[in-house]
Short mmCIF file of C-alpha atoms in Angstrom, two decimals:
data_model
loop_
_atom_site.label_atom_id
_atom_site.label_comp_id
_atom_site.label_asym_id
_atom_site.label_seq_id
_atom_site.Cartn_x
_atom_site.Cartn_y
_atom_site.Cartn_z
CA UNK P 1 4.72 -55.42 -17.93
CA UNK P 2 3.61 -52.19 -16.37
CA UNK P 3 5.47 -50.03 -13.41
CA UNK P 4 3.48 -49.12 -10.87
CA UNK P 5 3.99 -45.77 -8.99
CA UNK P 6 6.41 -46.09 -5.78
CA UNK P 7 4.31 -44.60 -2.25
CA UNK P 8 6.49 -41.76 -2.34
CA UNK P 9 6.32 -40.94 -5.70
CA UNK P 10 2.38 -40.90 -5.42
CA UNK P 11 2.62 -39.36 -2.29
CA UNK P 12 4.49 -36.45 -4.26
CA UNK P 13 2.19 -36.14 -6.86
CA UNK P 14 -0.37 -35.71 -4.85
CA UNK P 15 0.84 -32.91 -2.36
CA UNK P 16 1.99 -31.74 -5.73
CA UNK P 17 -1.86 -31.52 -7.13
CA UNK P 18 -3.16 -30.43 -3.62
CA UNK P 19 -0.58 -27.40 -3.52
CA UNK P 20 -1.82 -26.29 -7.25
CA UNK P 21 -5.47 -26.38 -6.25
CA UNK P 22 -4.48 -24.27 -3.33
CA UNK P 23 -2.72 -21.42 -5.38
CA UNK P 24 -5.19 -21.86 -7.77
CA UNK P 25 -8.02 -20.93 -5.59
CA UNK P 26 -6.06 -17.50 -4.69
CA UNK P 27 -5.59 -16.49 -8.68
CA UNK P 28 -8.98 -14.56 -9.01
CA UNK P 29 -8.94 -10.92 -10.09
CA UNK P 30 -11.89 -9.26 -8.43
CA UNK P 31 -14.95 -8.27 -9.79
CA UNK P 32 -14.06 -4.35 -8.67
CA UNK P 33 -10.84 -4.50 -10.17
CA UNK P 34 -11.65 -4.29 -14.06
CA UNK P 35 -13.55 -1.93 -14.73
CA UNK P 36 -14.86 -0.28 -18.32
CA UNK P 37 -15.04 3.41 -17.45
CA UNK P 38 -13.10 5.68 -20.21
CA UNK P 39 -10.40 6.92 -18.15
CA UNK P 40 -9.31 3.55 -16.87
CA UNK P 41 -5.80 2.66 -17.50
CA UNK P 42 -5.40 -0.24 -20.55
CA UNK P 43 -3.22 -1.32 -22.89
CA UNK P 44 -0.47 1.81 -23.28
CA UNK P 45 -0.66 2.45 -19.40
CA UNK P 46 0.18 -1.31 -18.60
CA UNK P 47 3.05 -1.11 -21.37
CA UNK P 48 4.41 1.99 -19.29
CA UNK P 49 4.28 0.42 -15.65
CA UNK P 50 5.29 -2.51 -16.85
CA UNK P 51 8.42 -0.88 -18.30
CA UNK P 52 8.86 1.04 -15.11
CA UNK P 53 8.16 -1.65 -12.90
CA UNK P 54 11.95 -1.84 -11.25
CA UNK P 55 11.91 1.14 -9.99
CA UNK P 56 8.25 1.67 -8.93
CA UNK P 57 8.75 -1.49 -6.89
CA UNK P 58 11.68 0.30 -5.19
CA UNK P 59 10.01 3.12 -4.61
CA UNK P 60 7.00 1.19 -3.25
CA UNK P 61 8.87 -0.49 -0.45
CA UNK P 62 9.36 3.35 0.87
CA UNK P 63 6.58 5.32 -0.53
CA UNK P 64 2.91 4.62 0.60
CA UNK P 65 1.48 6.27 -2.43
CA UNK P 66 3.71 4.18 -5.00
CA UNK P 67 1.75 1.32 -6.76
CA UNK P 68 3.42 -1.12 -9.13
CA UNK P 69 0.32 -2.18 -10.68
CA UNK P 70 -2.78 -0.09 -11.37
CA UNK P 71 -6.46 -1.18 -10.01
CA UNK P 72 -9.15 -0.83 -11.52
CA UNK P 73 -7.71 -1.64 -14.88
CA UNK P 74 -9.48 -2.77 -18.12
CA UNK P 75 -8.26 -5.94 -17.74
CA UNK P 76 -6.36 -8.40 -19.85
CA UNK P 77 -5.04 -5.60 -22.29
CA UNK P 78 -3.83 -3.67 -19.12
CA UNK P 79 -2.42 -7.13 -18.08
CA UNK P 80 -1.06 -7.42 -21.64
CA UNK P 81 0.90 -4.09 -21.76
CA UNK P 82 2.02 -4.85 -17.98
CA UNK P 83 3.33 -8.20 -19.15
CA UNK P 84 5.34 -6.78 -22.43
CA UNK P 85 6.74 -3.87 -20.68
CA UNK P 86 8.37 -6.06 -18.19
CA UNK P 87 9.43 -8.73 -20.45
CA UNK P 88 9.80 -6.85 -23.58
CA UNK P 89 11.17 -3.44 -22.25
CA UNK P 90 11.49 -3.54 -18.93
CA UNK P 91 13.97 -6.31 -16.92
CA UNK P 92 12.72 -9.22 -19.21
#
């Protein structure tokens, strides 16, 4: 004996899969934004901001010249230290 799905239920599932393939298409880093250059912030930066993230969003909503995340970065070790110092350190 097998169940078959209800309308609604596939209905849901797929305005469920629809929506993912949406916000899926928006999660690209640009090209621009990693960059390899020495000075570049990486790993220890993106531990610090991370860490300070609370208040540098604060301060963002106010100050012009306040960023909560740095671009260009180096990429997925900036993105690593970002994602420790707000989990680890930070408000985690």
């Amino acid at each position: 004996m097998t169940i078959s799905p209800t309308p609604r239920s596939r209905a849901l599932l797929s305005g469920t899969a629809a929506l993912l393939l949406l916000l899926g298409g928006c999660a690209r880093q640009a090209a621009d934004a990693v960059s390899s250059a020495p000075d570049t912030p990486g790993f220890l930066l993106g531990l610090w901001h991370g860490f300070i993230f609370p208040v540098a969003w604060i301060l963002s909503l106010f100050l012009d010249n306040v960023a909560i995340y740095a671009v260009p970065n180096s990429g997925g070790w900036y993105d690593f230290g970002y994602f420790l110092g707000i989990v680890v350190f930070g408000v985690g």
